[in-house]
XYZ file of C-alpha atoms in Angstrom:
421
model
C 114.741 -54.549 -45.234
C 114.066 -56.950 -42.363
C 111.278 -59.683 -43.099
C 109.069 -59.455 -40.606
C 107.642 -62.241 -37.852
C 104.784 -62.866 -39.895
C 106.932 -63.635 -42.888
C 108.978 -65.918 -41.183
C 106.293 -68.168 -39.887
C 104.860 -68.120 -43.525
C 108.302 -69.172 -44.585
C 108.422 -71.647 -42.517
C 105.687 -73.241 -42.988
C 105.875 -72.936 -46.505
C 109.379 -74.715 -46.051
C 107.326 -77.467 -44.217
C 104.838 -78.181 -47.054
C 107.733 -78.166 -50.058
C 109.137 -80.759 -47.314
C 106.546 -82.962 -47.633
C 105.933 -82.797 -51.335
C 109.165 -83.209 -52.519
C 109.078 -86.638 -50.754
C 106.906 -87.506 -53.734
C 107.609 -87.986 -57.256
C 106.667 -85.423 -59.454
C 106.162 -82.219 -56.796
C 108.977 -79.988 -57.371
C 107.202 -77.662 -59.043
C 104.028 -77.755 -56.838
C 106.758 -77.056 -54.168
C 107.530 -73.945 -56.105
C 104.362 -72.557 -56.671
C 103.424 -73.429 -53.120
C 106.521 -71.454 -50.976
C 105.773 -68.369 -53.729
C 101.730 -68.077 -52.646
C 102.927 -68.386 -48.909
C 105.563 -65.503 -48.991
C 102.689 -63.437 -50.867
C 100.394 -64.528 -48.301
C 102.223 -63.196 -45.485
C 103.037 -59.474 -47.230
C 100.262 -58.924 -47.860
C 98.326 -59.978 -44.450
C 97.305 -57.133 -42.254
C 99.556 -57.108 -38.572
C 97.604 -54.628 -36.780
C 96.495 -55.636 -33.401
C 93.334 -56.950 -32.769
C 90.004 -55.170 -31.871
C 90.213 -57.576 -28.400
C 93.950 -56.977 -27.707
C 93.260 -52.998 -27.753
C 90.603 -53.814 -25.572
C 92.614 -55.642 -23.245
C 95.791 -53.325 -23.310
C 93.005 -49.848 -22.523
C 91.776 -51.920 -19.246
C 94.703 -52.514 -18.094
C 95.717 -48.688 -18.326
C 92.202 -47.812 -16.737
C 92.935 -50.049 -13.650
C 96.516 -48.999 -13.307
C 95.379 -45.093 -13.488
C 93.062 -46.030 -10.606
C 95.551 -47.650 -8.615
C 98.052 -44.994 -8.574
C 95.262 -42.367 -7.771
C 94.038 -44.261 -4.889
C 97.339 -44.812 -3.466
C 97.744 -41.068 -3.642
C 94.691 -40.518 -2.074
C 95.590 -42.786 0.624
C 98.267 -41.026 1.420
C 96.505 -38.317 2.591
C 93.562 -39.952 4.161
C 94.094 -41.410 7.527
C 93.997 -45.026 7.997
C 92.280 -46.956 11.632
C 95.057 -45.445 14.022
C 95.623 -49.376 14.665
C 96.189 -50.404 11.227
C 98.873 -47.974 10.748
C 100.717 -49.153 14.247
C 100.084 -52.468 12.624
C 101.915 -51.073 9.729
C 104.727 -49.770 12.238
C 105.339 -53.022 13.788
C 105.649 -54.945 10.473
C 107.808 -52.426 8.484
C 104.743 -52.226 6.024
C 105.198 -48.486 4.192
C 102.943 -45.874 6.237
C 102.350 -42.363 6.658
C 101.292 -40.278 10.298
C 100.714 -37.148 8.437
C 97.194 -37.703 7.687
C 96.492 -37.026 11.190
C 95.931 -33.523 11.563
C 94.516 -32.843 14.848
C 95.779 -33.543 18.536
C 92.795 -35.903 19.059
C 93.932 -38.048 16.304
C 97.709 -37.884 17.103
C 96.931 -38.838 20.259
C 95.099 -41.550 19.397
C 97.616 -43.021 17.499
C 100.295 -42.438 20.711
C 97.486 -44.222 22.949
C 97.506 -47.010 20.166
C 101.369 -47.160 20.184
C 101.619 -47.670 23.465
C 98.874 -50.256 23.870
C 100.703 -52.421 21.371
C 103.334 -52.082 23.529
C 106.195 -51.780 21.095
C 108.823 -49.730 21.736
C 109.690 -48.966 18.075
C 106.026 -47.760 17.401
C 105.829 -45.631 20.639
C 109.079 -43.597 19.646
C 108.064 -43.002 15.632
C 104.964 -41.722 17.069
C 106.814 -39.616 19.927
C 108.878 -38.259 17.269
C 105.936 -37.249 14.628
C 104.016 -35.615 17.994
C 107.037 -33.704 18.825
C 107.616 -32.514 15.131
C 103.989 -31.101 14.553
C 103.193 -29.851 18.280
C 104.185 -26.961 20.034
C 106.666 -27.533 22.425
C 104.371 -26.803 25.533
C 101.773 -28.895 24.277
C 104.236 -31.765 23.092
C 105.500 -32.309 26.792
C 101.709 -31.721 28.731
C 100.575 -34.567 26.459
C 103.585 -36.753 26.915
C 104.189 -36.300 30.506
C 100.470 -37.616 30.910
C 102.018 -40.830 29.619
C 104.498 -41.993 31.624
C 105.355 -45.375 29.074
C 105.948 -42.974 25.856
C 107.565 -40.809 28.144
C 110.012 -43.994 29.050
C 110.562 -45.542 25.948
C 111.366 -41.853 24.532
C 113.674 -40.995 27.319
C 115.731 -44.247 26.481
C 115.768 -43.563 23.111
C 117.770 -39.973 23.465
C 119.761 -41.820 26.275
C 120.901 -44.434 23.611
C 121.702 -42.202 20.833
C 122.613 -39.231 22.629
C 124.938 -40.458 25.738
C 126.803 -37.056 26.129
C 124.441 -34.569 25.637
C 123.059 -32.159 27.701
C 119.624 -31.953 25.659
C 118.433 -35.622 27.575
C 118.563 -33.564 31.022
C 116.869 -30.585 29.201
C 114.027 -33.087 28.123
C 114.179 -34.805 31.212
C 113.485 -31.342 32.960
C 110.378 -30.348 30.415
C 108.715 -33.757 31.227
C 108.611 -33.305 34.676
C 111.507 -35.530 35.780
C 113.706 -33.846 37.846
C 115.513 -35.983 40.092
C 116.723 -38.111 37.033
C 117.796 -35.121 34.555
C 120.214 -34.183 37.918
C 121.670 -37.543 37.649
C 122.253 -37.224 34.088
C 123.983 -34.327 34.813
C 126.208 -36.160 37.123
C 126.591 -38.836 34.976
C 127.870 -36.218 32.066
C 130.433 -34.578 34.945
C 131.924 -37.733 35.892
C 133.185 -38.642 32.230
C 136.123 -36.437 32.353
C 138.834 -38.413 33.061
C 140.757 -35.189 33.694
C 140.749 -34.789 37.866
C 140.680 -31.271 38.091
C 137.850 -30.525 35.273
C 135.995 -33.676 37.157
C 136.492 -31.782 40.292
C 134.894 -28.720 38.805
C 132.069 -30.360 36.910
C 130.940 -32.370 39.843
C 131.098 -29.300 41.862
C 129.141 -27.180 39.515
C 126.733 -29.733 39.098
C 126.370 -30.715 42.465
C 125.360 -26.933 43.774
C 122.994 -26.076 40.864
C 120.970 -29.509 40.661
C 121.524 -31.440 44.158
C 122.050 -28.359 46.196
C 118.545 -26.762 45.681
C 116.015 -30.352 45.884
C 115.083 -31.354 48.698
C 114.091 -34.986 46.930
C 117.877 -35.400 46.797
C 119.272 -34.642 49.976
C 120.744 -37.762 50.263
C 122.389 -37.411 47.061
C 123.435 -33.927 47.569
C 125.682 -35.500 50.730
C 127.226 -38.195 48.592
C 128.017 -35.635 45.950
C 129.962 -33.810 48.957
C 132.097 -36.711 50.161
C 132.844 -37.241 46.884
C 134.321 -33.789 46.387
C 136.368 -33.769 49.314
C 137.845 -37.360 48.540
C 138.696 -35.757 44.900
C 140.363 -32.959 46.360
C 142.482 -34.913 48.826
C 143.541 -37.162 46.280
C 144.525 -34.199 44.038
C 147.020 -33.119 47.150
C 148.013 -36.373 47.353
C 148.741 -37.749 44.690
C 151.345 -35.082 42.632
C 153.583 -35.699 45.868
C 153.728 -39.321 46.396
C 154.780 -39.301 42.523
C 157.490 -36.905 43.493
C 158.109 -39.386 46.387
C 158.580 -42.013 44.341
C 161.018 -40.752 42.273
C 163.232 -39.898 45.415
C 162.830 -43.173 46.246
C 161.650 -42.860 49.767
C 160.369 -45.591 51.883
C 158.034 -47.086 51.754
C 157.567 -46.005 48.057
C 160.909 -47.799 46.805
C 159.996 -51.022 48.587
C 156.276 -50.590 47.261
C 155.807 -48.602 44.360
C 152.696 -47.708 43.863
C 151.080 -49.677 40.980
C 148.430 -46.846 39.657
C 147.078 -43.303 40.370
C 145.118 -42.566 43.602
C 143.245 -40.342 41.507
C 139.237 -41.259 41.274
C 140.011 -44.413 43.924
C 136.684 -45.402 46.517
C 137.409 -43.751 50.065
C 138.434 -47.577 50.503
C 141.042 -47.679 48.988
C 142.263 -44.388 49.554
C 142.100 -45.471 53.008
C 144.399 -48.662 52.413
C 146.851 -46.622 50.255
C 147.039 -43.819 53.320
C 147.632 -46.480 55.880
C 150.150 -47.902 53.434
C 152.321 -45.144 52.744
C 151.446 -42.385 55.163
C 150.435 -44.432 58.408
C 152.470 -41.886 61.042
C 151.654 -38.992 59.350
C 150.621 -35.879 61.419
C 146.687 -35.384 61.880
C 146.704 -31.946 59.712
C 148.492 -33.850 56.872
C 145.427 -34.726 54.000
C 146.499 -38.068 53.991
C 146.292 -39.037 57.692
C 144.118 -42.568 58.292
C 143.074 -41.432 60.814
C 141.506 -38.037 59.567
C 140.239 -39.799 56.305
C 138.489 -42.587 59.056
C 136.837 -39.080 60.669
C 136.273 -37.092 58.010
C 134.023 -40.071 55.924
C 132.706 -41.781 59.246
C 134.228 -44.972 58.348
C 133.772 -47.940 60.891
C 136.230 -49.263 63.495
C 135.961 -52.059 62.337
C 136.337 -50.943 58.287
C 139.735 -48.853 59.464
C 141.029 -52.149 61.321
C 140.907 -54.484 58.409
C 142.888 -52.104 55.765
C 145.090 -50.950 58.524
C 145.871 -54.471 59.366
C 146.037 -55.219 55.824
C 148.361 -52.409 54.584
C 151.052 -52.866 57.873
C 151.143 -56.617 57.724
C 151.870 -55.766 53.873
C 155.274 -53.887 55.301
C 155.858 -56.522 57.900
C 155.205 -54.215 60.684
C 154.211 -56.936 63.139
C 154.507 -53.872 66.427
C 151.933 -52.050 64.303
C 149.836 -55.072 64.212
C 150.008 -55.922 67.698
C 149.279 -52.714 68.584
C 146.105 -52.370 66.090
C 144.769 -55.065 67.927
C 145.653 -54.288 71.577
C 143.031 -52.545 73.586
C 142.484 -51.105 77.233
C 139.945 -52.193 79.649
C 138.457 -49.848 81.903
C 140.870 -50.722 84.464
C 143.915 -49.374 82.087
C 145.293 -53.537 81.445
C 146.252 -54.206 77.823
C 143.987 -56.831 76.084
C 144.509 -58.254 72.438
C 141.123 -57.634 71.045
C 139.889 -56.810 67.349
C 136.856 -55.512 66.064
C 136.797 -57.833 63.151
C 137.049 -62.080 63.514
C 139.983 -62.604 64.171
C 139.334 -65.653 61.647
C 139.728 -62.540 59.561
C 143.433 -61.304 61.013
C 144.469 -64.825 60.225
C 143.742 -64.604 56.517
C 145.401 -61.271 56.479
C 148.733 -62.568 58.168
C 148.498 -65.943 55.702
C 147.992 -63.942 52.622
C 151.135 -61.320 53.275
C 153.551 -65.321 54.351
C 153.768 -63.745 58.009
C 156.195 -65.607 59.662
C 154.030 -69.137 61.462
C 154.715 -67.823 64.949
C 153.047 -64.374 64.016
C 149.966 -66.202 62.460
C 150.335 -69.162 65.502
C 150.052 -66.132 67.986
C 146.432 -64.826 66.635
C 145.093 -67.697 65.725
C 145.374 -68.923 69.013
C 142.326 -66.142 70.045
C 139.568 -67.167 67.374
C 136.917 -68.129 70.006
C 135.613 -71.461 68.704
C 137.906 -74.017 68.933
C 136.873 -76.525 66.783
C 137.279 -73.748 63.788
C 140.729 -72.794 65.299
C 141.871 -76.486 64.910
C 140.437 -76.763 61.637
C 141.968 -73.713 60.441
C 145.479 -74.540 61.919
C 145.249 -78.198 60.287
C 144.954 -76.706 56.721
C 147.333 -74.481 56.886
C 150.027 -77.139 59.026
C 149.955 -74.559 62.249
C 150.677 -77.605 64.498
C 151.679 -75.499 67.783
C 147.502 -74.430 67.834
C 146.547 -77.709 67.131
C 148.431 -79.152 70.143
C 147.768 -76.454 72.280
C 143.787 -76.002 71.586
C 143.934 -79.993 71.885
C 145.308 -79.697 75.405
C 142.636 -77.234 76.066
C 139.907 -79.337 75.543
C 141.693 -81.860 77.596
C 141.925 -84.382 74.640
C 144.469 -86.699 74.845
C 143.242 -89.020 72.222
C 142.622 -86.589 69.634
C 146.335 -84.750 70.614
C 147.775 -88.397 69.909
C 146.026 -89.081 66.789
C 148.082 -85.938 65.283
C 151.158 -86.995 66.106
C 151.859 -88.361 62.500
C 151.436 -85.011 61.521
C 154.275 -83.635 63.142
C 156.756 -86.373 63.271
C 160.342 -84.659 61.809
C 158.772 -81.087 62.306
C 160.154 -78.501 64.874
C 156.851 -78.729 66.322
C 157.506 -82.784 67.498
C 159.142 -81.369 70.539
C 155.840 -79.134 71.289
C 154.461 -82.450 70.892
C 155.995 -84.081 73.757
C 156.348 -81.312 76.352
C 152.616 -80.887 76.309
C 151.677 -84.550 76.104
C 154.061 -84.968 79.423
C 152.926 -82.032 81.171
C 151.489 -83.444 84.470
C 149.291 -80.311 85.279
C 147.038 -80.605 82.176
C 143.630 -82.940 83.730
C 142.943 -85.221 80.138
C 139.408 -86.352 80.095
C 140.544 -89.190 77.791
């Protein structure tokens, strides 16, 4: 049988006491009779707790019964609508279904949203919409447009592919923007055909019917037709390529046309089908029509995508124009600063990027453009322009050894030019 706590003490100190009578002559058997009393002692002592430890141990029960009741209670009684916001906002444990009626639910929205935190706006949406009728849900949230926000964002963030954010969009009122969810949904195939058909779809039962997005409704349109000629396109320039017909063996094409900007559809056309007939889906021309593209927007990927093949006639004739007495003019209806970067970019040949850069207007640009890029025939000639003998002999360093030293010195020796210097 175990000796208890008690025992041990008493043994103890029993074991203390022999201790310190056996350090004196004579005590052994006081020892003896002292450790037997002790052990008696302690068996027959009473271990019961005391009258002020039961005490003790019942008010501590009391207080603990009342604490667990009154957080029961309080889960059921509704705290200040701002407290539990408060609680919201700190991640404190709290409870909205203690508010019963739509005063006091909307209360707590009305406090959610003056807090402004986006977190508390949303757990409130979301308790509103669980324990109102639909109807009601959306009259009371459309009549505040920042829980309306903040809960709109929330479905867009979690819910990216659905159709249910336009359907919620729709109840609340917003119209215009559940269309261009819609849109936004059609144009995630990647699959041209079922993209074609989506945006189609889309476009006559949302766009079609508001008047709000007209302008829309038009883009939608161009779109469509830019998706279809691509899907004409496109199957038969891969089938071209595989023949290996020119221009597609010399420049194979480097991706799909499919789901390019009418931009680049346009450089790719004047690329690859620049001659062909007007009733052909990929004529320039026609695509330049059809999505009332700019002269000036045509001109700089025409001249971009022939200078590409080296087709300096094509060039010249892009930018040769008729005045209204029938004579041939080079003209452009982009800088011709441009046309210069063009020709530099594709290594034209000098006296193909000499011959335009001769007509950018401002001389003092043309020089500096020819000196960067070593085009010494403009230099010297736009020198001898300005009748600047001076500044046409302070180049001369520059084109010592060069095939343009001989330029050089026909100019410098031509007796008709009048040099102010």
């Amino acid at each position: 049988m175990p000796i208890s706590h008690a025992l041990l003490v008493a043994r103890l100190k029993g074991d203390k006491k022999n201790t310190s009578q056996s350090s004196s002559p004579g005590s052994s058997h006081g020892s003896h009779h002292g450790s037997t009393a002790s052990i008696d002692e302690a068996t027959k002592k009473d271990n019961r707790p005391s009258v002020t430890e039961v005490a003790k141990l019942q008010a501590e029960i009391i207080a603990l019964h009342r604490k667990i009741k009154s957080l029961e209670k309080s889960r059921w009684s509704a705290l200040p609508v701002a407290d539990t916001v408060s609680r919201i906002i700190t991640g404190e444990r709290y409870s909205l279904e203690p508010y019963k009626s739509l005063k006091d639910k909307m209360s707590l929205l009305d406090a959610a949203i003056g807090y402004h935190d986006g977190n508390a706006i949303v757990a409130v949406v979301m308790f509103v919409k669980k324990t109102l009728s639909k109807t009601l849900f959306y009259k009371e949230l459309s009549k505040r447009p920042a829980a309306v926000n903040q809960y709109i964002a929330f479905l867009k963030s979690y819910h990216t592919k659905e159709e249910s954010v336009a359907a919620e969009l729709g109840a609340l009122g917003r119209v215009e923007e559940a269309a261009l969810w819609r849109y936004k949904l059609a144009n995630q195939s990647d699959v041209p055909q079922q993209r074609l058909t989506r945006i189609m779809d889309c476009n006559s039962k949302w766009f079609q019917r508001s008047e709000s997005l007209t302008a829309e409704h038009d883009i939608i349109k161009e779109q469509v037709l830019l998706l279809n000629k691509q899907l004409q396109i496109e199957p038969r320039d891969q089938r071209y390529q595989l023949e290996g017909k020119f221009p597609f063996r010399e420049f194979p094409r480097k991706t799909s046309l499919y789901f390019q900007p009418v931009i680049t559809t346009l450089f790719y056309c004047c690329l690859y089908h620049y001659a062909s007939s007007e009733a052909d889906m990929s004529n320039p021309q026609t695509l330049k029509r059809e999505f009332n593209l700019s002269d000036k927007q045509y001109l700089f990927q025409a001249l971009l995508a022939r200078s590409k093949l080296k087709d300096w006639n094509q060039v010249e004739s892009l930018l040769t124009s008729k005045n209204w007495l029938g004579k041939a003019r080079i003209k452009a209806a982009v800088n011709f600063s441009q046309v210069v970067y063009i020709l530099i970019t594709v290594k034209a040949p000098t006296e193909i990027i000499a011959k335009y850069m001769m007509f950018i207007e401002d001389k003092e640009s043309r020089i500096a453009l020819a000196s960067k890029f070593k085009i010494h025939a403009v230099v010297i000639d736009t020198c001898a322009q300005l009748k600047d003998r001076q500044r046409l002999l302070s180049y001369r360093p520059q084109v010592i050894n060069t095939p343009a030293d001989t330029h050089f010195e026909i100019v410098l020796r031509n007796t008709d030019h009048k040099w102010k210097n």
